[in-house]
Amino acid sequence: MTERLRLGRALLLPTLVAFLLLFVLATGARAAWRAAGDVKSVERRADGVVLTLTSGARVSVAFENMETVRVRLAPRGQFERDISYAVAQVQRDETKATITETREEIQVSSMNGATVRIRRRPFLVTVIDGDGRTVVEDDPARPPSFDTETGAFECSKKRVEWETYYGLGEKAGATISRDTQQFVMWNTDTYAYPRGLDPIYQSIGFYVALRKDKDVGRAYGLFLDNTSRTHFDMGKTDPARVTFGAASGELNYYVFTGGRERAPRNVLRDYTELTGRTPLPPLWALGNQQSRWAYSPESRVREVARGFRESKIPADVIYLDIEYMDGYRVFTWDKTRFPEPTKLIADLRAEGFRTVVIIDPGVKVDPNYYVYQQGRSGGYFVKAADGQELHATVWPGVCAFPDFTDAKAREWFGSLYKKHTDEGVAGFWNDMNEPGVFLSAETPKPDIYHHPMKTFPLSAVHAGDGQADTHARYHNVFGMQMARATFEGLKRLRPDARPFVLTRAGYAGVQRYSAVWTGDNVASWDHLRLSIPMLLNMGVSGVPLVGADVGGFSGMTTPELYTRWLQAAALTPMLRSHSEWGSNPHEPYSFPKEFTDINRASVELRYRLLPYLYTLFHEHTETGAPVMRPLWFEYPDDDRVYLVEDQYLVGRDLLVAPVVTEAATKRKVYFPKGDNWVDWWTGQVYEGGKEVEVDAPLDRLPLFARAGAVIPTQPVIQHTGEMTSAPLSLVAVRGADGASSFYEDAGDGYDFQRGAFRTTTATQQGVSLKLARAGVYSGARKIGALEFLPGQLPREVRSAKDVVLLPSAHKGADGHVFVLLPPSEDVEEFSLVP
Ligand code: MIG
């Protein structure tokens, strides 16, 4: 297997280039292409207009909300049933539009919001913000057009010089901004993908555009909702234009203006209002997760759990990869290697570990296997073009595949999880759901491991939730609908527990159901570097709960690479170490002692900051903001941050600048303009708008807190089960006025929806620090101490009642100084006298 893979890798680049060329050329034949034409007639609707064009196409231009415009173009004049896998099914109020017509134009405006100007000859769309500025406009040199034979279409927008683009989901693109690059959306299993390989596992056709206009950064968003193969050319072919299109279906896209401010956070708010947000994850899923292909047999799993507790490296989750199953049959156990799964899982649980198991979509074709029997008799499997059950080979051998675009099949598959929830399995990992299948005689040549056609035949048939069509149309939603089946199944089976699902493939909206990891990355410094822009771009594609395999999945890691990777990932939304069969160990305690000590400190840092991380997931549920943020998201006016891809923000208040270069012990850090930043370890203050070289010996993650912020922390614990008894501390980052809030609830379940939560807002103003609490959550933790970064301890700390509080003798390992608060009362105001 590994030999084969190596060979595959060596052949990879040349074959890949050749293949991609074919892929592009095949779709580039423009014989039957025609322009959408002129506007022939206008039908007025409450929220916009429906136009008939001279080509016979019909277009609807309507407001989704005040700042979101939706354009739908049906090339053949017939709109399809209006359902979307991306759009969250919630009741929306209709947005009223005002329509005015002149000889040249039709103007559609929302009250107090955006305006769309539609030129009649030819049909061209310009979106304008509430202040009259152009947001984005069709390129008159390339009016929307389509291929009357294949149903493919294309739409081009003018591109302004220096406009940068972010998002487009999970891409291994060479830079954080997508400008002057092009992409295909076609979910593909891409083992050990090299930097720049495209497509990979996810298809999210949403991007955020950003450009500086005088002193202000202005953003907008655009989302192409089409599940067939789509492509985006972000100014590569011609820097003056952005072109997007699809192989078939409707041209159906949304423009998010970002409001008058044209702020990135408004764009994300509106995009995630449309496609949904990640519900609050169970707190344990934010703990340290450990995986490996594969921990087996059960004694090995126990050994790993012990490894963590003995080395005192905190951890919450252990994963079981495919080897736990009986011949890779999903929802079974290998009785020899795992004779007593329920006991194993309970024993792990007693040690504070949750168990997550992998579930693949392939169901072994085996007449004596209950899952296959049920799937077959229920008619739940995908059919080939000839109506027979579709078969393809994956780990179990020849498999059939549930049709996750069929509500009945989803419900059935979701209910299968009962076996594992009864056994105590806490979460589920859906892999191979691009879907990826093994190479076979039928796979188109060249026979390579990243072949985008290493999947079902395009002619396979899916139910499409009432709109039956081919795999060509539904390929990109297969994985997301599998994650949905898992998520919804878990909600039915355990209504009081928040599901944790991890998926490899996805489509826009996948965030409603699942976390996403970046697949089969490589144990290399370049992949460590790449992981940061990849995760950042996932966050601004609406998917906040993301992580990359720490240490690198494919190949051998080194102690230094693993240690730097763990450091870099310690504050990423999801923290999971994982590695392939045959690679060297990737547990944080499995390296020489000096590395293990640093690894422990990295994980401890995460656990200290869990109250803050958890708050950010809550913030996401309310605003759609990502947890891990590119600098431009918070500082769009500072164009020096537009291309920063080796630093990230965690929320608004922490700036992380990990070392991603071998043997480096210093690195340059750019501090975004408008705030001052305080070194977490030394207390040194850095002024925003400057680049500074900082020390970064192996045991140091360059980490900075925003002056004026108040950050909740907790003592080091070994797993999240120990949180309830650990008092909180508040790090008052001195040096500026400011306010921050943090959120607490039970960390699992849904009592928070019935009011059991608390939000604390901490405001620093001059010498005063005030706390305002809202919400009644009986489990809210005491604030045990105020915490100060080195050198920031005030000369005197008084409570409002003028009681002088003294710093405790205890200094944290990170050099912070704690001022203990009286245990009896909830103090609401302090004076911090410098
Ligand atoms: O064909 O389950 O990306 O994380 O360890 C490989 C075995 C299948 C691919 C996943 C990887 C996982 C592996 N899987």
mmCIF file of N, CA, C and O in Angstrom, residues 542-623:
data_model
loop_
_atom_site.group_PDB
_atom_site.id
_atom_site.type_symbol
_atom_site.label_atom_id
_atom_site.label_comp_id
_atom_site.label_asym_id
_atom_site.label_seq_id
_atom_site.Cartn_x
_atom_site.Cartn_y
_atom_site.Cartn_z
ATOM 1 N N GLY A 542 -17.417 30.248 6.418
ATOM 2 C CA GLY A 542 -18.561 29.928 7.271
ATOM 3 C C GLY A 542 -18.385 28.696 8.125
ATOM 4 O O GLY A 542 -19.317 28.288 8.808
ATOM 5 N N VAL A 543 -17.199 28.077 8.088
ATOM 6 C CA VAL A 543 -16.985 26.832 8.821
ATOM 7 C C VAL A 543 -15.984 27.086 9.959
ATOM 8 O O VAL A 543 -14.773 27.135 9.721
ATOM 9 N N PRO A 544 -16.465 27.260 11.183
ATOM 10 C CA PRO A 544 -15.549 27.662 12.255
ATOM 11 C C PRO A 544 -14.807 26.513 12.924
ATOM 12 O O PRO A 544 -13.712 26.708 13.434
ATOM 13 N N LEU A 545 -15.421 25.315 12.950
ATOM 14 C CA LEU A 545 -14.831 24.226 13.746
ATOM 15 C C LEU A 545 -13.927 23.382 12.848
ATOM 16 O O LEU A 545 -14.347 22.390 12.254
ATOM 17 N N VAL A 546 -12.686 23.820 12.709
ATOM 18 C CA VAL A 546 -11.764 23.221 11.748
ATOM 19 C C VAL A 546 -10.411 22.949 12.388
ATOM 20 O O VAL A 546 -10.000 23.616 13.331
ATOM 21 N N GLY A 547 -9.722 21.959 11.829
ATOM 22 C CA GLY A 547 -8.381 21.662 12.292
ATOM 23 C C GLY A 547 -7.626 20.913 11.213
ATOM 24 O O GLY A 547 -8.232 20.352 10.291
ATOM 25 N N ALA A 548 -6.305 20.937 11.330
ATOM 26 C CA ALA A 548 -5.454 20.148 10.429
ATOM 27 C C ALA A 548 -4.778 19.091 11.286
ATOM 28 O O ALA A 548 -4.507 19.328 12.462
ATOM 29 N N ASP A 549 -4.499 17.925 10.716
ATOM 30 C CA ASP A 549 -3.854 16.854 11.478
ATOM 31 C C ASP A 549 -2.499 17.340 11.991
ATOM 32 O O ASP A 549 -1.586 17.613 11.203
ATOM 33 N N VAL A 550 -2.373 17.411 13.314
ATOM 34 C CA VAL A 550 -1.140 17.935 13.913
ATOM 35 C C VAL A 550 -0.007 16.937 13.707
ATOM 36 O O VAL A 550 -0.171 15.735 13.928
ATOM 37 N N GLY A 551 1.121 17.456 13.271
ATOM 38 C CA GLY A 551 2.278 16.620 12.999
ATOM 39 C C GLY A 551 2.345 16.211 11.543
ATOM 40 O O GLY A 551 3.393 15.835 11.050
ATOM 41 N N GLY A 552 1.187 16.288 10.865
ATOM 42 C CA GLY A 552 1.127 15.867 9.466
ATOM 43 C C GLY A 552 0.689 14.421 9.387
ATOM 44 O O GLY A 552 1.260 13.542 10.054
ATOM 45 N N PHE A 553 -0.326 14.146 8.582
ATOM 46 C CA PHE A 553 -0.872 12.788 8.468
ATOM 47 C C PHE A 553 0.099 11.854 7.763
ATOM 48 O O PHE A 553 0.417 10.773 8.235
ATOM 49 N N SER A 554 0.572 12.300 6.609
ATOM 50 C CA SER A 554 1.353 11.407 5.756
ATOM 51 C C SER A 554 2.849 11.572 6.012
ATOM 52 O O SER A 554 3.360 12.690 6.008
ATOM 53 N N GLY A 555 3.507 10.474 6.230
ATOM 54 C CA GLY A 555 4.962 10.501 6.353
ATOM 55 C C GLY A 555 5.430 10.633 7.797
ATOM 56 O O GLY A 555 4.648 10.663 8.736
ATOM 57 N N MET A 556 6.732 10.720 7.940
ATOM 58 C CA MET A 556 7.363 10.739 9.263
ATOM 59 C C MET A 556 7.507 12.167 9.747
ATOM 60 O O MET A 556 8.050 13.012 9.038
ATOM 61 N N THR A 557 7.076 12.386 10.956
ATOM 62 C CA THR A 557 7.288 13.705 11.535
ATOM 63 C C THR A 557 8.619 13.682 12.290
ATOM 64 O O THR A 557 9.184 12.618 12.536
ATOM 65 N N THR A 558 9.128 14.852 12.620
ATOM 66 C CA THR A 558 10.312 14.907 13.479
ATOM 67 C C THR A 558 9.862 15.514 14.792
ATOM 68 O O THR A 558 8.832 16.186 14.850
ATOM 69 N N PRO A 559 10.645 15.308 15.854
ATOM 70 C CA PRO A 559 10.231 15.909 17.128
ATOM 71 C C PRO A 559 10.038 17.417 16.996
ATOM 72 O O PRO A 559 9.056 17.966 17.496
ATOM 73 N N GLU A 560 10.932 18.075 16.298
ATOM 74 C CA GLU A 560 10.808 19.533 16.183
ATOM 75 C C GLU A 560 9.565 19.929 15.395
ATOM 76 O O GLU A 560 8.824 20.836 15.778
ATOM 77 N N LEU A 561 9.326 19.229 14.283
ATOM 78 C CA LEU A 561 8.151 19.570 13.472
ATOM 79 C C LEU A 561 6.878 19.349 14.284
ATOM 80 O O LEU A 561 5.983 20.198 14.305
ATOM 81 N N TYR A 562 6.803 18.220 14.958
ATOM 82 C CA TYR A 562 5.592 17.947 15.746
ATOM 83 C C TYR A 562 5.402 19.015 16.821
ATOM 84 O O TYR A 562 4.297 19.539 17.019
ATOM 85 N N THR A 563 6.478 19.348 17.500
ATOM 86 C CA THR A 563 6.386 20.310 18.599
ATOM 87 C C THR A 563 5.959 21.687 18.097
ATOM 88 O O THR A 563 5.088 22.338 18.678
ATOM 89 N N ARG A 564 6.539 22.122 16.982
ATOM 90 C CA ARG A 564 6.149 23.420 16.426
ATOM 91 C C ARG A 564 4.715 23.384 15.916
ATOM 92 O O ARG A 564 3.985 24.364 15.999
ATOM 93 N N TRP A 565 4.336 22.228 15.377
ATOM 94 C CA TRP A 565 2.981 22.110 14.833
ATOM 95 C C TRP A 565 1.947 22.179 15.974
ATOM 96 O O TRP A 565 0.931 22.874 15.890
ATOM 97 N N LEU A 566 2.243 21.436 17.024
ATOM 98 C CA LEU A 566 1.311 21.443 18.156
ATOM 99 C C LEU A 566 1.184 22.856 18.730
ATOM 100 O O LEU A 566 0.085 23.315 19.068
ATOM 101 N N GLN A 567 2.315 23.533 18.800
ATOM 102 C CA GLN A 567 2.313 24.918 19.271
ATOM 103 C C GLN A 567 1.445 25.800 18.366
ATOM 104 O O GLN A 567 0.601 26.566 18.818
ATOM 105 N N ALA A 568 1.663 25.649 17.055
ATOM 106 C CA ALA A 568 0.946 26.483 16.088
ATOM 107 C C ALA A 568 -0.548 26.200 16.123
ATOM 108 O O ALA A 568 -1.365 27.065 15.848
ATOM 109 N N ALA A 569 -0.885 24.936 16.445
ATOM 110 C CA ALA A 569 -2.285 24.509 16.388
ATOM 111 C C ALA A 569 -2.979 24.613 17.734
ATOM 112 O O ALA A 569 -4.193 24.434 17.818
ATOM 113 N N ALA A 570 -2.217 24.910 18.794
ATOM 114 C CA ALA A 570 -2.772 24.838 20.149
ATOM 115 C C ALA A 570 -4.032 25.687 20.282
ATOM 116 O O ALA A 570 -4.944 25.327 21.020
ATOM 117 N N LEU A 571 -4.091 26.793 19.573
ATOM 118 C CA LEU A 571 -5.259 27.663 19.716
ATOM 119 C C LEU A 571 -6.133 27.660 18.460
ATOM 120 O O LEU A 571 -6.971 28.544 18.275
ATOM 121 N N THR A 572 -5.946 26.661 17.583
ATOM 122 C CA THR A 572 -6.858 26.545 16.438
ATOM 123 C C THR A 572 -8.174 25.954 16.935
ATOM 124 O O THR A 572 -8.224 25.326 18.000
ATOM 125 N N PRO A 573 -9.244 26.146 16.183
ATOM 126 C CA PRO A 573 -10.569 25.766 16.710
ATOM 127 C C PRO A 573 -10.661 24.315 17.154
ATOM 128 O O PRO A 573 -11.235 24.004 18.190
ATOM 129 N N MET A 574 -10.117 23.413 16.350
ATOM 130 C CA MET A 574 -10.108 22.007 16.746
ATOM 131 C C MET A 574 -8.652 21.559 16.784
ATOM 132 O O MET A 574 -7.884 21.881 15.883
ATOM 133 N N LEU A 575 -8.300 20.827 17.824
ATOM 134 C CA LEU A 575 -6.909 20.373 17.976
ATOM 135 C C LEU A 575 -6.881 18.857 17.948
ATOM 136 O O LEU A 575 -7.361 18.207 18.884
ATOM 137 N N ARG A 576 -6.360 18.307 16.871
ATOM 138 C CA ARG A 576 -6.304 16.847 16.760
ATOM 139 C C ARG A 576 -4.989 16.420 16.131
ATOM 140 O O ARG A 576 -4.633 16.859 15.038
ATOM 141 N N SER A 577 -4.268 15.536 16.811
ATOM 142 C CA SER A 577 -3.108 14.889 16.214
ATOM 143 C C SER A 577 -3.592 13.625 15.521
ATOM 144 O O SER A 577 -4.434 12.902 16.065
ATOM 145 N N HIS A 578 -3.068 13.411 14.323
ATOM 146 C CA HIS A 578 -3.467 12.197 13.595
ATOM 147 C C HIS A 578 -2.341 11.834 12.632
ATOM 148 O O HIS A 578 -1.601 12.709 12.187
ATOM 149 N N SER A 579 -2.206 10.546 12.352
ATOM 150 C CA SER A 579 -1.116 10.130 11.476
ATOM 151 C C SER A 579 -1.457 8.814 10.807
ATOM 152 O O SER A 579 -2.282 8.043 11.299
ATOM 153 N N GLU A 580 -0.796 8.583 9.700
ATOM 154 C CA GLU A 580 -1.157 7.424 8.880
ATOM 155 C C GLU A 580 -0.491 6.142 9.378
ATOM 156 O O GLU A 580 0.488 6.163 10.127
ATOM 157 N N TRP A 581 -1.048 5.073 8.923
ATOM 158 C CA TRP A 581 -0.517 3.734 9.111
ATOM 159 C C TRP A 581 0.962 3.740 8.711
ATOM 160 O O TRP A 581 1.315 4.274 7.667
ATOM 161 N N GLY A 582 1.807 3.185 9.572
ATOM 162 C CA GLY A 582 3.206 3.046 9.195
ATOM 163 C C GLY A 582 4.076 4.258 9.496
ATOM 164 O O GLY A 582 5.288 4.184 9.385
ATOM 165 N N SER A 583 3.478 5.362 9.885
ATOM 166 C CA SER A 583 4.293 6.539 10.219
ATOM 167 C C SER A 583 4.795 6.398 11.655
ATOM 168 O O SER A 583 4.323 5.539 12.408
ATOM 169 N N ASN A 584 5.721 7.256 12.027
ATOM 170 C CA ASN A 584 6.217 7.180 13.407
ATOM 171 C C ASN A 584 5.166 7.752 14.371
ATOM 172 O O ASN A 584 4.215 8.407 13.931
ATOM 173 N N PRO A 585 5.298 7.496 15.654
ATOM 174 C CA PRO A 585 4.259 7.938 16.590
ATOM 175 C C PRO A 585 4.053 9.451 16.548
ATOM 176 O O PRO A 585 4.993 10.213 16.363
ATOM 177 N N HIS A 586 2.809 9.868 16.684
ATOM 178 C CA HIS A 586 2.462 11.294 16.718
ATOM 179 C C HIS A 586 1.691 11.603 18.004
ATOM 180 O O HIS A 586 0.743 12.378 17.970
ATOM 181 N N GLU A 587 2.056 10.990 19.108
ATOM 182 C CA GLU A 587 1.442 11.412 20.369
ATOM 183 C C GLU A 587 2.374 12.450 20.979
ATOM 184 O O GLU A 587 3.599 12.316 20.877
ATOM 185 N N PRO A 588 1.817 13.448 21.645
ATOM 186 C CA PRO A 588 2.672 14.534 22.146
ATOM 187 C C PRO A 588 3.679 14.077 23.197
ATOM 188 O O PRO A 588 4.650 14.764 23.461
ATOM 189 N N TYR A 589 3.438 12.874 23.777
ATOM 190 C CA TYR A 589 4.361 12.381 24.808
ATOM 191 C C TYR A 589 5.364 11.377 24.251
ATOM 192 O O TYR A 589 6.158 10.809 24.990
ATOM 193 N N SER A 590 5.300 11.135 22.929
ATOM 194 C CA SER A 590 6.117 10.042 22.404
ATOM 195 C C SER A 590 7.469 10.508 21.856
ATOM 196 O O SER A 590 8.135 9.775 21.138
ATOM 197 N N PHE A 591 7.853 11.720 22.212
ATOM 198 C CA PHE A 591 9.123 12.261 21.736
ATOM 199 C C PHE A 591 10.080 12.424 22.923
ATOM 200 O O PHE A 591 9.665 12.303 24.071
ATOM 201 N N PRO A 592 11.359 12.708 22.667
ATOM 202 C CA PRO A 592 12.294 12.887 23.792
ATOM 203 C C PRO A 592 11.778 13.924 24.797
ATOM 204 O O PRO A 592 11.043 14.837 24.432
ATOM 205 N N LYS A 593 12.199 13.761 26.046
ATOM 206 C CA LYS A 593 11.612 14.507 27.146
ATOM 207 C C LYS A 593 11.549 16.015 26.918
ATOM 208 O O LYS A 593 10.537 16.662 27.211
ATOM 209 N N GLU A 594 12.608 16.599 26.356
ATOM 210 C CA GLU A 594 12.564 18.064 26.216
ATOM 211 C C GLU A 594 11.423 18.493 25.293
ATOM 212 O O GLU A 594 10.841 19.562 25.471
ATOM 213 N N PHE A 595 11.074 17.632 24.327
ATOM 214 C CA PHE A 595 9.951 17.948 23.438
ATOM 215 C C PHE A 595 8.622 17.705 24.155
ATOM 216 O O PHE A 595 7.695 18.491 24.042
ATOM 217 N N THR A 596 8.564 16.583 24.873
ATOM 218 C CA THR A 596 7.330 16.282 25.610
ATOM 219 C C THR A 596 6.984 17.436 26.546
ATOM 220 O O THR A 596 5.816 17.825 26.658
ATOM 221 N N ASP A 597 7.980 18.002 27.194
ATOM 222 C CA ASP A 597 7.710 19.114 28.122
ATOM 223 C C ASP A 597 7.122 20.314 27.389
ATOM 224 O O ASP A 597 6.193 20.957 27.874
ATOM 225 N N ILE A 598 7.641 20.591 26.230
ATOM 226 C CA ILE A 598 7.113 21.735 25.464
ATOM 227 C C ILE A 598 5.710 21.405 24.954
ATOM 228 O O ILE A 598 4.803 22.242 24.985
ATOM 229 N N ASN A 599 5.529 20.158 24.515
ATOM 230 C CA ASN A 599 4.202 19.748 24.033
ATOM 231 C C ASN A 599 3.162 19.883 25.143
ATOM 232 O O ASN A 599 2.033 20.317 24.912
ATOM 233 N N ARG A 600 3.572 19.489 26.343
ATOM 234 C CA ARG A 600 2.644 19.626 27.477
ATOM 235 C C ARG A 600 2.260 21.087 27.646
ATOM 236 O O ARG A 600 1.078 21.434 27.796
ATOM 237 N N ALA A 601 3.230 21.956 27.596
ATOM 238 C CA ALA A 601 2.945 23.387 27.786
ATOM 239 C C ALA A 601 2.000 23.899 26.692
ATOM 240 O O ALA A 601 1.114 24.726 26.966
ATOM 241 N N SER A 602 2.152 23.410 25.474
ATOM 242 C CA SER A 602 1.272 23.860 24.385
ATOM 243 C C SER A 602 -0.174 23.472 24.670
ATOM 244 O O SER A 602 -1.090 24.276 24.511
ATOM 245 N N VAL A 603 -0.360 22.220 25.086
ATOM 246 C CA VAL A 603 -1.728 21.762 25.342
ATOM 247 C C VAL A 603 -2.277 22.456 26.599
ATOM 248 O O VAL A 603 -3.452 22.816 26.660
ATOM 249 N N GLU A 604 -1.407 22.663 27.577
ATOM 250 C CA GLU A 604 -1.861 23.375 28.779
ATOM 251 C C GLU A 604 -2.341 24.782 28.443
ATOM 252 O O GLU A 604 -3.329 25.263 29.002
ATOM 253 N N LEU A 605 -1.639 25.423 27.528
ATOM 254 C CA LEU A 605 -2.064 26.766 27.125
ATOM 255 C C LEU A 605 -3.490 26.723 26.583
ATOM 256 O O LEU A 605 -4.330 27.559 26.907
ATOM 257 N N ARG A 606 -3.757 25.708 25.750
ATOM 258 C CA ARG A 606 -5.113 25.587 25.209
ATOM 259 C C ARG A 606 -6.139 25.416 26.338
ATOM 260 O O ARG A 606 -7.172 26.071 26.351
ATOM 261 N N TYR A 607 -5.827 24.539 27.282
ATOM 262 C CA TYR A 607 -6.804 24.296 28.354
ATOM 263 C C TYR A 607 -6.964 25.526 29.238
ATOM 264 O O TYR A 607 -8.057 25.796 29.733
ATOM 265 N N ARG A 608 -5.900 26.262 29.449
ATOM 266 C CA ARG A 608 -6.024 27.515 30.208
ATOM 267 C C ARG A 608 -7.012 28.446 29.505
ATOM 268 O O ARG A 608 -7.767 29.163 30.136
ATOM 269 N N LEU A 609 -6.992 28.432 28.171
ATOM 270 C CA LEU A 609 -7.801 29.392 27.412
ATOM 271 C C LEU A 609 -9.140 28.817 26.927
ATOM 272 O O LEU A 609 -9.845 29.468 26.171
ATOM 273 N N LEU A 610 -9.497 27.627 27.377
ATOM 274 C CA LEU A 610 -10.766 27.045 26.910
ATOM 275 C C LEU A 610 -11.984 27.928 27.174
ATOM 276 O O LEU A 610 -12.875 28.012 26.332
ATOM 277 N N PRO A 611 -12.059 28.617 28.327
ATOM 278 C CA PRO A 611 -13.238 29.482 28.515
ATOM 279 C C PRO A 611 -13.340 30.559 27.422
ATOM 280 O O PRO A 611 -14.436 30.928 27.006
ATOM 281 N N TYR A 612 -12.197 31.006 26.965
ATOM 282 C CA TYR A 612 -12.176 32.018 25.895
ATOM 283 C C TYR A 612 -12.571 31.382 24.560
ATOM 284 O O TYR A 612 -13.426 31.903 23.834
ATOM 285 N N LEU A 613 -11.983 30.225 24.245
ATOM 286 C CA LEU A 613 -12.305 29.540 22.986
ATOM 287 C C LEU A 613 -13.795 29.209 22.908
ATOM 288 O O LEU A 613 -14.432 29.373 21.867
ATOM 289 N N TYR A 614 -14.309 28.731 24.021
ATOM 290 C CA TYR A 614 -15.721 28.352 24.046
ATOM 291 C C TYR A 614 -16.608 29.571 23.779
ATOM 292 O O TYR A 614 -17.590 29.504 23.036
ATOM 293 N N THR A 615 -16.234 30.687 24.377
ATOM 294 C CA THR A 615 -16.954 31.942 24.150
ATOM 295 C C THR A 615 -16.998 32.286 22.660
ATOM 296 O O THR A 615 -18.013 32.752 22.152
ATOM 297 N N LEU A 616 -15.900 32.010 21.970
ATOM 298 C CA LEU A 616 -15.852 32.358 20.545
ATOM 299 C C LEU A 616 -16.807 31.501 19.721
ATOM 300 O O LEU A 616 -17.366 31.958 18.729
ATOM 301 N N PHE A 617 -17.006 30.251 20.143
ATOM 302 C CA PHE A 617 -17.994 29.424 19.436
ATOM 303 C C PHE A 617 -19.404 29.960 19.677
ATOM 304 O O PHE A 617 -20.254 29.924 18.790
ATOM 305 N N HIS A 618 -19.612 30.456 20.887
ATOM 306 C CA HIS A 618 -20.912 31.072 21.140
ATOM 307 C C HIS A 618 -21.074 32.327 20.291
ATOM 308 O O HIS A 618 -22.132 32.562 19.696
ATOM 309 N N GLU A 619 -20.025 33.110 20.219
ATOM 310 C CA GLU A 619 -20.081 34.318 19.386
ATOM 311 C C GLU A 619 -20.405 33.941 17.933
ATOM 312 O O GLU A 619 -21.208 34.604 17.274
ATOM 313 N N HIS A 620 -19.796 32.872 17.464
ATOM 314 C CA HIS A 620 -20.099 32.430 16.091
ATOM 315 C C HIS A 620 -21.586 32.157 15.918
ATOM 316 O O HIS A 620 -22.180 32.517 14.898
ATOM 317 N N THR A 621 -22.207 31.523 16.918
ATOM 318 C CA THR A 621 -23.639 31.208 16.770
ATOM 319 C C THR A 621 -24.463 32.485 16.647
ATOM 320 O O THR A 621 -25.532 32.474 16.065
ATOM 321 N N GLU A 622 -23.957 33.573 17.185
ATOM 322 C CA GLU A 622 -24.736 34.817 17.137
ATOM 323 C C GLU A 622 -24.382 35.700 15.955
ATOM 324 O O GLU A 622 -25.218 36.462 15.480
ATOM 325 N N THR A 623 -23.137 35.635 15.487
ATOM 326 C CA THR A 623 -22.698 36.595 14.458
ATOM 327 C C THR A 623 -22.147 35.943 13.203
ATOM 328 O O THR A 623 -21.969 36.630 12.201
#
